[in-house]
PDB file of C-alpha atoms and ligand atoms in Angstrom:
ATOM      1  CA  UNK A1137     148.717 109.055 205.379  1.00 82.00           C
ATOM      2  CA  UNK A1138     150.542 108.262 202.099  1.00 94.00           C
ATOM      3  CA  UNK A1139     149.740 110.317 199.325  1.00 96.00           C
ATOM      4  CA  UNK A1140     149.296 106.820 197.593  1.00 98.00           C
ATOM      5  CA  UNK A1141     146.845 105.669 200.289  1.00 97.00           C
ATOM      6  CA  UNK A1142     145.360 109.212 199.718  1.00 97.00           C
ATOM      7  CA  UNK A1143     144.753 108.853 196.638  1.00 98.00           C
ATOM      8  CA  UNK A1144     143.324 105.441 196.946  1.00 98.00           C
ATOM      9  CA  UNK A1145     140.524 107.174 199.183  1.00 98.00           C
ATOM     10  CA  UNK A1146     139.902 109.406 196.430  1.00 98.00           C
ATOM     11  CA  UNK A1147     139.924 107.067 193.651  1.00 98.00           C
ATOM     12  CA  UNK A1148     138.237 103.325 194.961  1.00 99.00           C
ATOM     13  CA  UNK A1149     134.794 104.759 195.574  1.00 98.00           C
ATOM     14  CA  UNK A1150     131.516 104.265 193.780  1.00 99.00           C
ATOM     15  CA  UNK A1151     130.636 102.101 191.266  1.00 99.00           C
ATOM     16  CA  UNK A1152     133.434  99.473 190.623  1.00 99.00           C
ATOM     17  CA  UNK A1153     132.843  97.855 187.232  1.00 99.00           C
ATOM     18  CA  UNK A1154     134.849  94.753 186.214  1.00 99.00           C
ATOM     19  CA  UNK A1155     134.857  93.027 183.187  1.00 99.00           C
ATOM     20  CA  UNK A1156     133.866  89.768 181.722  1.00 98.00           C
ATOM     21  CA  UNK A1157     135.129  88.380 179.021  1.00 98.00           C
ATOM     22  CA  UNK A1158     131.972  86.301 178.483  1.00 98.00           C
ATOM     23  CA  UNK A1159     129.132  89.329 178.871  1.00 98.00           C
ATOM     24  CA  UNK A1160     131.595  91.386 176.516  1.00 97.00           C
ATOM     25  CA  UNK A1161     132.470  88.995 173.499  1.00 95.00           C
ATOM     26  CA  UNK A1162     134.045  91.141 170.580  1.00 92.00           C
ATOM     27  CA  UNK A1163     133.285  93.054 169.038  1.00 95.00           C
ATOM     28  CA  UNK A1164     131.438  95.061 171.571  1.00 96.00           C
ATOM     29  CA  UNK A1165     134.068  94.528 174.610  1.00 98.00           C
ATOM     30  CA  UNK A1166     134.924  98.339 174.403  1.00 98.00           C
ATOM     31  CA  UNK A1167     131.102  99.225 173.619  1.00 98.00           C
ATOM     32  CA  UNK A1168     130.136  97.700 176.572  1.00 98.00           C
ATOM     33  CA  UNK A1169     132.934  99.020 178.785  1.00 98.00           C
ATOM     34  CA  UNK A1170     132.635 102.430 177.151  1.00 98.00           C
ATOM     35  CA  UNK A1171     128.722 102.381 178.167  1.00 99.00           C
ATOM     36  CA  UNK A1172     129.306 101.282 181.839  1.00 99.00           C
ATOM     37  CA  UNK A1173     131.955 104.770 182.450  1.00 99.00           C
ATOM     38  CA  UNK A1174     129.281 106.900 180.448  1.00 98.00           C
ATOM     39  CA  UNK A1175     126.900 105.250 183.363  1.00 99.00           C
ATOM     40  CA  UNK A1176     128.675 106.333 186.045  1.00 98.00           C
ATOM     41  CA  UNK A1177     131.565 103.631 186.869  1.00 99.00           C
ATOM     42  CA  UNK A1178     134.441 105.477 188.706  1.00 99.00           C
ATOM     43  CA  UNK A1179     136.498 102.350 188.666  1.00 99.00           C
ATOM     44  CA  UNK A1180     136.561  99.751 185.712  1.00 99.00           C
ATOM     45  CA  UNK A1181     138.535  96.267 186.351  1.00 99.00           C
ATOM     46  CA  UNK A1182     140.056  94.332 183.285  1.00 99.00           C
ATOM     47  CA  UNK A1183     139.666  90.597 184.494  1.00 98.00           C
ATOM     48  CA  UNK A1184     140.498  88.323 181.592  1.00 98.00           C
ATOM     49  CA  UNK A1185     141.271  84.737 182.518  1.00 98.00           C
ATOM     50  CA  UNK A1186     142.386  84.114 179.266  1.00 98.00           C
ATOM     51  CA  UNK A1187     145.963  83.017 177.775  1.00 96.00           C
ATOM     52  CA  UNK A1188     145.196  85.490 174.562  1.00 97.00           C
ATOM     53  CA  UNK A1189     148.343  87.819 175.302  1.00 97.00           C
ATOM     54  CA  UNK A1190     147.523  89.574 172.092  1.00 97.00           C
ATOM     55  CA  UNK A1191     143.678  90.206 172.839  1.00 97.00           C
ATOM     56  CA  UNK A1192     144.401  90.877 176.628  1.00 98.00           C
ATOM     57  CA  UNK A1193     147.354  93.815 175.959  1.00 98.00           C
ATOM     58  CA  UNK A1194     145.050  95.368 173.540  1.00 98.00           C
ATOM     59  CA  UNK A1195     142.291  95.582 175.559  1.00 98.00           C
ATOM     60  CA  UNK A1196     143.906  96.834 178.469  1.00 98.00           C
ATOM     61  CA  UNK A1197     145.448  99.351 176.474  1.00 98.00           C
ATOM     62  CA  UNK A1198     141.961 100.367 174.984  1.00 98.00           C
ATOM     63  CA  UNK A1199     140.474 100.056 178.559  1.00 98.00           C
ATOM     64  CA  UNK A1200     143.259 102.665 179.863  1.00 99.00           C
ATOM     65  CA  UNK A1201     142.212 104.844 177.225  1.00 98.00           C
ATOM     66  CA  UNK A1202     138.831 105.364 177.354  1.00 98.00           C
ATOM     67  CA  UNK A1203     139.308 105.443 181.810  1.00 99.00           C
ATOM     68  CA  UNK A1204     141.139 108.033 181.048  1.00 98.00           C
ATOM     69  CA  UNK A1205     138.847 110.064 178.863  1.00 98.00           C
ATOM     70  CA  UNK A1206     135.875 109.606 181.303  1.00 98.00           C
ATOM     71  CA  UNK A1207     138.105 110.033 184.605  1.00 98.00           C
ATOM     72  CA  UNK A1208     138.014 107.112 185.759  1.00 99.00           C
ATOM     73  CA  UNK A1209     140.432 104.560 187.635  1.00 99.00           C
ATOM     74  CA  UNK A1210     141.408 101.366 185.763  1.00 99.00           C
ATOM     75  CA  UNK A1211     142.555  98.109 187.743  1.00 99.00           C
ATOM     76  CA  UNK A1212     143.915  95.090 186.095  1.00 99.00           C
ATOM     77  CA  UNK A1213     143.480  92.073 187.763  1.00 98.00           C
ATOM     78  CA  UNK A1214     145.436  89.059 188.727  1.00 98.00           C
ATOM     79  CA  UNK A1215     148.242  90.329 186.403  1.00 98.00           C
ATOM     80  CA  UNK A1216     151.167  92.581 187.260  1.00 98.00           C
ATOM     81  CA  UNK A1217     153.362  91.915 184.327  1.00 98.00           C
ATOM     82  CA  UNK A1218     150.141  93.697 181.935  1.00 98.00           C
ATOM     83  CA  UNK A1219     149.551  96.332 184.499  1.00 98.00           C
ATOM     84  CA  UNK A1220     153.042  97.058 184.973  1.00 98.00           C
ATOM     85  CA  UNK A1221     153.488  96.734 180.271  1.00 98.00           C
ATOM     86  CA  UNK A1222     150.793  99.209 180.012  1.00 98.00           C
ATOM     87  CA  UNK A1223     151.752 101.543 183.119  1.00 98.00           C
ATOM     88  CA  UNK A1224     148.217 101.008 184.505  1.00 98.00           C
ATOM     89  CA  UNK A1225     147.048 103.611 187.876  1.00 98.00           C
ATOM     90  CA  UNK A1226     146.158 100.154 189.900  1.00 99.00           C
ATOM     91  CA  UNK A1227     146.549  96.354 190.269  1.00 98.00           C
ATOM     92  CA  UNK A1228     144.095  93.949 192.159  1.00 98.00           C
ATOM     93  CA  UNK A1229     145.362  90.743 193.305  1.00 98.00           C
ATOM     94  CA  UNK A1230     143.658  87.953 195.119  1.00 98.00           C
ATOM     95  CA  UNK A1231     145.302  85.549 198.095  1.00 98.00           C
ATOM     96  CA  UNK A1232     146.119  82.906 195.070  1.00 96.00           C
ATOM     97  CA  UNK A1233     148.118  86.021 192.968  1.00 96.00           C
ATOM     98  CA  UNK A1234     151.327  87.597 193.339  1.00 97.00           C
ATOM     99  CA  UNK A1235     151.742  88.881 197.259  1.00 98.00           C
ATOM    100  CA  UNK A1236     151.277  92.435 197.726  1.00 98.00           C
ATOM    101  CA  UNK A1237     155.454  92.783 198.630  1.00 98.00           C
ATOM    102  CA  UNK A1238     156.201  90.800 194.851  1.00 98.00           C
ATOM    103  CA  UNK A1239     153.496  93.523 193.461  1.00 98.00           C
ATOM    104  CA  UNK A1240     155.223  96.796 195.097  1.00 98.00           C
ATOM    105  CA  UNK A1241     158.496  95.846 194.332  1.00 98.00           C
ATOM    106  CA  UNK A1242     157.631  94.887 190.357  1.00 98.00           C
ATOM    107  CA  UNK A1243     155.285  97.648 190.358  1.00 98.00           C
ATOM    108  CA  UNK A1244     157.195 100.632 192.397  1.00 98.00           C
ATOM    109  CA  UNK A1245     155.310 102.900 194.973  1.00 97.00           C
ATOM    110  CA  UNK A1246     152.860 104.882 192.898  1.00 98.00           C
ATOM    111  CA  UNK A1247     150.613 101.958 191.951  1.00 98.00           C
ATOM    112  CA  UNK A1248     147.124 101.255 193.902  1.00 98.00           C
ATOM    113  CA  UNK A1249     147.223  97.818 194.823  1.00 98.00           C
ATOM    114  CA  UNK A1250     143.707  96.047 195.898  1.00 98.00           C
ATOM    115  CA  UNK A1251     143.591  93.004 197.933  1.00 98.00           C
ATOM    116  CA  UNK A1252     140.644  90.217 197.851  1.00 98.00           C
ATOM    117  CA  UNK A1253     139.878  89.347 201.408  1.00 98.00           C
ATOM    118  CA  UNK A1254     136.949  87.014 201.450  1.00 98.00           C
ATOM    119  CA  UNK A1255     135.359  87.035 205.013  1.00 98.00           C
ATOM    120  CA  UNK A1256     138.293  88.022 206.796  1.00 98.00           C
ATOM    121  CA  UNK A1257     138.842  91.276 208.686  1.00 98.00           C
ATOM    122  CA  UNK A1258     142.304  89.408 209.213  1.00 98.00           C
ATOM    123  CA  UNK A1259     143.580  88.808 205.863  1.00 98.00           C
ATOM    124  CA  UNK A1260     142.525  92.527 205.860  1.00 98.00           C
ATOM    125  CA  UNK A1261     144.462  93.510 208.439  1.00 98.00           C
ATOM    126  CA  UNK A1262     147.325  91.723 206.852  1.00 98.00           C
ATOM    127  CA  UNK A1263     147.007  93.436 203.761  1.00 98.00           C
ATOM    128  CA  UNK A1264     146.700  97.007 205.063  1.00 98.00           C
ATOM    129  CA  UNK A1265     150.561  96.158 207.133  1.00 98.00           C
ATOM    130  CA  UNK A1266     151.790  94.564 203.941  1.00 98.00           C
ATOM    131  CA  UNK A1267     151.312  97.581 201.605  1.00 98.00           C
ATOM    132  CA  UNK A1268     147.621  97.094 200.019  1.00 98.00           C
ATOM    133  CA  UNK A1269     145.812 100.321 199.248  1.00 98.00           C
ATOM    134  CA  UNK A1270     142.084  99.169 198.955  1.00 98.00           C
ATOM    135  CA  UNK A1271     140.413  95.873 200.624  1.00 99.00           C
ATOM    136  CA  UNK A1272     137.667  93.858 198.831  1.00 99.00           C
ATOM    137  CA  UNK A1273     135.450  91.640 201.153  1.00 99.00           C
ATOM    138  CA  UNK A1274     132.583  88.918 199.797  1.00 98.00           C
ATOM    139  CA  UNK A1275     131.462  87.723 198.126  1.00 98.00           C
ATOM    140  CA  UNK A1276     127.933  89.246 199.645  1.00 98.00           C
ATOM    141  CA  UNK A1277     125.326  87.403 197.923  1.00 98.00           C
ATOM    142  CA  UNK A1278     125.786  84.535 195.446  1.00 98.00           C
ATOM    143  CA  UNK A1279     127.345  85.344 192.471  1.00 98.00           C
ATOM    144  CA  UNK A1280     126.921  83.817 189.100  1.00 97.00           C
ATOM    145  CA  UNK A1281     130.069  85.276 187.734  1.00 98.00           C
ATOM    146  CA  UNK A1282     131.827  83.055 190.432  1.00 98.00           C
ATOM    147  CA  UNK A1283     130.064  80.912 191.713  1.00 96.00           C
ATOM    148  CA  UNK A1284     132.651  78.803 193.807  1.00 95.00           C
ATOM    149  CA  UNK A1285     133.415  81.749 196.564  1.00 96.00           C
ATOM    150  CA  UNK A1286     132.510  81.976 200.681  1.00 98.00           C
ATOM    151  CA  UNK A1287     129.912  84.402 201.991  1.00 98.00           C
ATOM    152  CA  UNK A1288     130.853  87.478 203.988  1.00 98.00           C
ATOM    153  CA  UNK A1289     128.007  89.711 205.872  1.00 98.00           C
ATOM    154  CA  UNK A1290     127.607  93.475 206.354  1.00 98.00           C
ATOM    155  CA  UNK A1291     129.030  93.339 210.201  1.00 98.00           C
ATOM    156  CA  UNK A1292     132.224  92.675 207.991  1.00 98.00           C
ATOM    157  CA  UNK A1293     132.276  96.069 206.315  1.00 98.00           C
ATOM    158  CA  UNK A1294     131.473  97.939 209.696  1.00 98.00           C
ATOM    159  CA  UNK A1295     134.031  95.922 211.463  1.00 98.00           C
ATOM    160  CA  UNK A1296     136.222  96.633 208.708  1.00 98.00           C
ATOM    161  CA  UNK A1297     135.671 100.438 208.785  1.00 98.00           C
ATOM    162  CA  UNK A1298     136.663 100.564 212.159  1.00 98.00           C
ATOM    163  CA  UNK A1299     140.202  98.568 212.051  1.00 98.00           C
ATOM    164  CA  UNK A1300     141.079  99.301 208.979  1.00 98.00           C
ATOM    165  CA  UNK A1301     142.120 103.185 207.508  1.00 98.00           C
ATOM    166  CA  UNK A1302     142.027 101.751 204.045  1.00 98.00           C
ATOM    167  CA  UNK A1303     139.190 102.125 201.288  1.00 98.00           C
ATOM    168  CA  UNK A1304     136.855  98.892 201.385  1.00 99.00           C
ATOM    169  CA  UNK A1305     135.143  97.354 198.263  1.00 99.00           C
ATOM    170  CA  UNK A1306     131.872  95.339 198.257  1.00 99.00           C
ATOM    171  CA  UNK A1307     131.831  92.253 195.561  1.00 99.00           C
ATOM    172  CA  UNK A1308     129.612  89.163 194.991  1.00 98.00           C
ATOM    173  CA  UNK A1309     125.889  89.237 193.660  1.00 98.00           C
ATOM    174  CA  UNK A1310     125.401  92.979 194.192  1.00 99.00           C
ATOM    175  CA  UNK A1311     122.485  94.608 192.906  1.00 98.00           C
ATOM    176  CA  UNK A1312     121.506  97.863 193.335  1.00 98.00           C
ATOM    177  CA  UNK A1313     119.011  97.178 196.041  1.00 98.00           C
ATOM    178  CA  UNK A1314     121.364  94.861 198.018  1.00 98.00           C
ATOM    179  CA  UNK A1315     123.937  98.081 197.049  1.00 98.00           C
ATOM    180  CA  UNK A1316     122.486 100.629 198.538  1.00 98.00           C
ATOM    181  CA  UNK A1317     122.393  98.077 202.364  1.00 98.00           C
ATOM    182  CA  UNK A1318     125.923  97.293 201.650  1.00 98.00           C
ATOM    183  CA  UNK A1319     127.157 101.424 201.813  1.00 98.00           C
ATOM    184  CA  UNK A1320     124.981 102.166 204.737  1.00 98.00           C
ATOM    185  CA  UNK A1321     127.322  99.299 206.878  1.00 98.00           C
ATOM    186  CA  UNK A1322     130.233 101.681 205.159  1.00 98.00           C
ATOM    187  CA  UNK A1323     131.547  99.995 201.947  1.00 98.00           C
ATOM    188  CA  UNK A1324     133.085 102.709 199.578  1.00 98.00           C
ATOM    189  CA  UNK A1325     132.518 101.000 196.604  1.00 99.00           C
ATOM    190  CA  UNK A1326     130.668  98.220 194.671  1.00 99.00           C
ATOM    191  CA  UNK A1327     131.861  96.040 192.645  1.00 99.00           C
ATOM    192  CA  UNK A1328     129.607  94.431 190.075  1.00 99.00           C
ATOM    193  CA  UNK A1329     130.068  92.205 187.267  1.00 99.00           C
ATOM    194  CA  UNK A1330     126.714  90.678 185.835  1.00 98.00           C
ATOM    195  CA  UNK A1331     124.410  93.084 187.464  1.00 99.00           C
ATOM    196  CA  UNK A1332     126.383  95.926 184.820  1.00 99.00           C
ATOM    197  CA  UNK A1333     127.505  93.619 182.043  1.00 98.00           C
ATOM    198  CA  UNK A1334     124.854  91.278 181.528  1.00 98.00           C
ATOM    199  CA  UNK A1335     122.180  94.054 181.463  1.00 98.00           C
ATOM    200  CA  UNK A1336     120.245  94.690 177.820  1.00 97.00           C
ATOM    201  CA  UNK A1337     121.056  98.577 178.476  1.00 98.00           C
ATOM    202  CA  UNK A1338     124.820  98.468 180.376  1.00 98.00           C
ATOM    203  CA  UNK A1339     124.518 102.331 180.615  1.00 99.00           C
ATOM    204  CA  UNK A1340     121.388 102.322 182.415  1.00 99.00           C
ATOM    205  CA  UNK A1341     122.085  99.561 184.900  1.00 99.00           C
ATOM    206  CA  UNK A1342     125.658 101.284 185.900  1.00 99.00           C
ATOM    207  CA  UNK A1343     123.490 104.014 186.499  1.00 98.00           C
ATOM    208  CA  UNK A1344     121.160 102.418 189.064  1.00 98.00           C
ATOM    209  CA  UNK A1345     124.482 101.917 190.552  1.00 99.00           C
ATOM    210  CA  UNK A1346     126.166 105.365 190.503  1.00 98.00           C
ATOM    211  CA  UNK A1347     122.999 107.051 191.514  1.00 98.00           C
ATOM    212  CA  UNK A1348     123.229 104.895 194.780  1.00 98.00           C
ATOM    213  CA  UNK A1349     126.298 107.384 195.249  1.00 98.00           C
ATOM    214  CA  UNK A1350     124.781 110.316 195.134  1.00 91.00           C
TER     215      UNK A1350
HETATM  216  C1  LIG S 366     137.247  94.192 193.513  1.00 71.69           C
HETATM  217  C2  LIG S 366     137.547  92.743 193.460  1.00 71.69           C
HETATM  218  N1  LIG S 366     137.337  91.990 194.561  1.00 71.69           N
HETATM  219  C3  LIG S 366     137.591  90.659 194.534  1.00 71.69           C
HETATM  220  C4  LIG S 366     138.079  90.071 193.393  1.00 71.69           C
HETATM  221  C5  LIG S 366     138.408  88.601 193.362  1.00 71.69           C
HETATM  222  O1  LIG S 366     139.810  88.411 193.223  1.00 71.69           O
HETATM  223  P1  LIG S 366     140.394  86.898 193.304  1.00 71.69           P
HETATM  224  O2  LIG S 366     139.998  86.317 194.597  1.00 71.69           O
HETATM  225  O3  LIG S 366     141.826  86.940 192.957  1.00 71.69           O
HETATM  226  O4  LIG S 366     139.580  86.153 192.169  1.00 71.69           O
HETATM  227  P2  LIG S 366     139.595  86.460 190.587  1.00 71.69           P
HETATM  228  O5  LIG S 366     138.770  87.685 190.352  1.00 71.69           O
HETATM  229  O6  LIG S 366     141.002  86.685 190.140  1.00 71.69           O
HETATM  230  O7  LIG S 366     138.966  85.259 189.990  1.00 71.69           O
HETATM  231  C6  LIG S 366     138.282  90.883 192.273  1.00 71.69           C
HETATM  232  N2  LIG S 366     138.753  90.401 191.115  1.00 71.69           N
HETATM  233  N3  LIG S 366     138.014  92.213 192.329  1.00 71.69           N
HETATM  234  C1  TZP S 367     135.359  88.195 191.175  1.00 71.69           C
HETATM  235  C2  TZP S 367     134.472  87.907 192.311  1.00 71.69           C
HETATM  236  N1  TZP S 367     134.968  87.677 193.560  1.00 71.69           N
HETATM  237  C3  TZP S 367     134.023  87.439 194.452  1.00 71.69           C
HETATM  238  S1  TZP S 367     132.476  87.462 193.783  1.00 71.69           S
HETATM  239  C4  TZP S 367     133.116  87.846 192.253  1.00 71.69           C
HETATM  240  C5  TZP S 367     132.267  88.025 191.047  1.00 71.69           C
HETATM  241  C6  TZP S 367     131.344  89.218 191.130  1.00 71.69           C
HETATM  242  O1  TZP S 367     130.509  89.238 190.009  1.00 71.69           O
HETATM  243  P1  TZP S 367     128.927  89.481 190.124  1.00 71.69           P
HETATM  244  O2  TZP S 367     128.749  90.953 190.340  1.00 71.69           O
HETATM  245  O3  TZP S 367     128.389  89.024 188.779  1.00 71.69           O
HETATM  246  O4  TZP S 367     128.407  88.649 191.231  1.00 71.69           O
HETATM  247 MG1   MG S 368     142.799  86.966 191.200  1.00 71.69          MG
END
C-alpha cells in the first residue's frame, strides 16, 4: 500500500464533520467548528457553496488552523484551487467536480483525495483505480442538508469493504443511532452535517458521535 493510501486509513475514520455555511453564520463559524473538534471530530470538511473568495480563503485558512491544533484532518470540498492556495492535507470531490486525475495532477501525490459515490460500489471501484484515497457512499437516510440525493443501504458498505482496500465514509441523515448500524456493516467514518451543526450544544452532539468510536 501507498504510504498516501496509508495514511488515508489512519486519518478518514471517526467522526467526519462538514460544514455549513447556513448552521454556522458569522460570527460563530469558527466557534462552532472549534466546538465540533473539541467533541471529538477527527475529520472536519469546509463545504462553502458560496462565490465569497474572500470569506471562503479565510475560513479555510482558520479551519486548517485550529485542525491542526486539535489533530485533526481537514478536507475542502468541491475546490482544488483553495485546497491546493492553502496547502490543505485532503480534497473531496464529487462525480460533478474536478476528476480525481485533474485533482492529482493540480494537487501532486501527497494530498488525500475523497470521492462521492452515491449507491455505487462501481463508481467506487472506479475511483479506487483512478487514484481516490477514501470513498463516500449515501446518502443513508434523508438528509435535510441535501435534500435532492439517491439512497444507498448498509449491504453497500459491506459490499464495499470487501472490493474495495480503501477507507469508506458514511453520509446522508446520520444520527448517532442510525451511526452506530452504519459501522457495524463496516463504514470507517461518519459524516454528519445537521445532526453536529444544527445542534443547541455542537460539542455535545459531536460527542454522541465520537463516543460511537470508542
Ligand atoms: C464525505 C462527503 N461525502 C459526500 C459528499 C457530497 O459531495 P458532492 O456529491 O460533490 O456534493 P456536494 O457536497 O459538493 O454538494 C461530501 N461533500 N462529503
Ligand atoms: C453533502 C451530502 N451528500 C450526501 S448527503 C449530504 C449532506 C449530509 O448532511 P446531513 O448530515 O445534514 O444529512
Ligand atoms: Mg461536490
Amino acid at each position: 500500500m501507498s504510504e498516501r493510501r496509508a495514511r488515508a486509513h489512519a486519518l478518514i475514520r471517526g467522526l467526519y464533520a462538514i460544514t455549513d455555511a447556513a448552521l454556522m453564520p458569522p460570527p460563530a463559524f469558527a466557534a462552532r467548528a472549534e466546538a465540533a473538534l473539541r467533541g471529538g471530530a477527527q475529520v472536519l470538511q469546509y463545504r462553502d457553496k458560496s462565490n465569497d473568495h474572500d470569506r471562503r480563503g479565510r475560513e479555510a485558512v482558520g479551519l486548517l488552523s485550529l485542525c491542526r491544533q486539535y489533530g485533526a484532518t481537514l478536507v475542502i470540498n468541491d475546490d482544488v484551487h483553495l485546497a491546493r492556495n492553502i496547502g490543505a492535507p485532503a480534497v473531496h470531490i464529487g462525480q460533478g467536480d474536478t476528476s480525481v486525475q485533474e485533482a492529482r495532477a493540480l494537487l501532486g501525490p501527497e494530498i488525500i483525495i475523497g470521492v462521492t459515490c452515491h449507491n455505487s460500489l462501481e463508481l467506487a471501484i472506479a475511483a479506487q483505480l483512478a487514484g481516490a484515497d477514501y470513498v463516500a457512499f449515501g446518502a443513508f437516510h434523508p438528509s435535510p442538508s441535501k435534500p435532492d440525493t439517491v439512497l444507498a443501504t448498509p449491504d453497500l458498505l459491506r459490499a464495499a469493504k470487501k472490493q474495495l482496500s480503501l477507507p469508506v465514509v458514511a453520509i446522508g441523515g446520520i444520527t448517532p443511532q442510525t451511526g452506530s448500524f452504519l459501522l457495524r456493516a463496516g463504514a470507517d467514518a461518519l459524516a454528519v452535517i445537521s445532526g453536529v451543526f444544527a445542534a443547541p450544544d455542537v460539542e455535545a452532539a459531536a460527542r454522541r458521535y465520537a463516543r460511537l468510536f470508542g
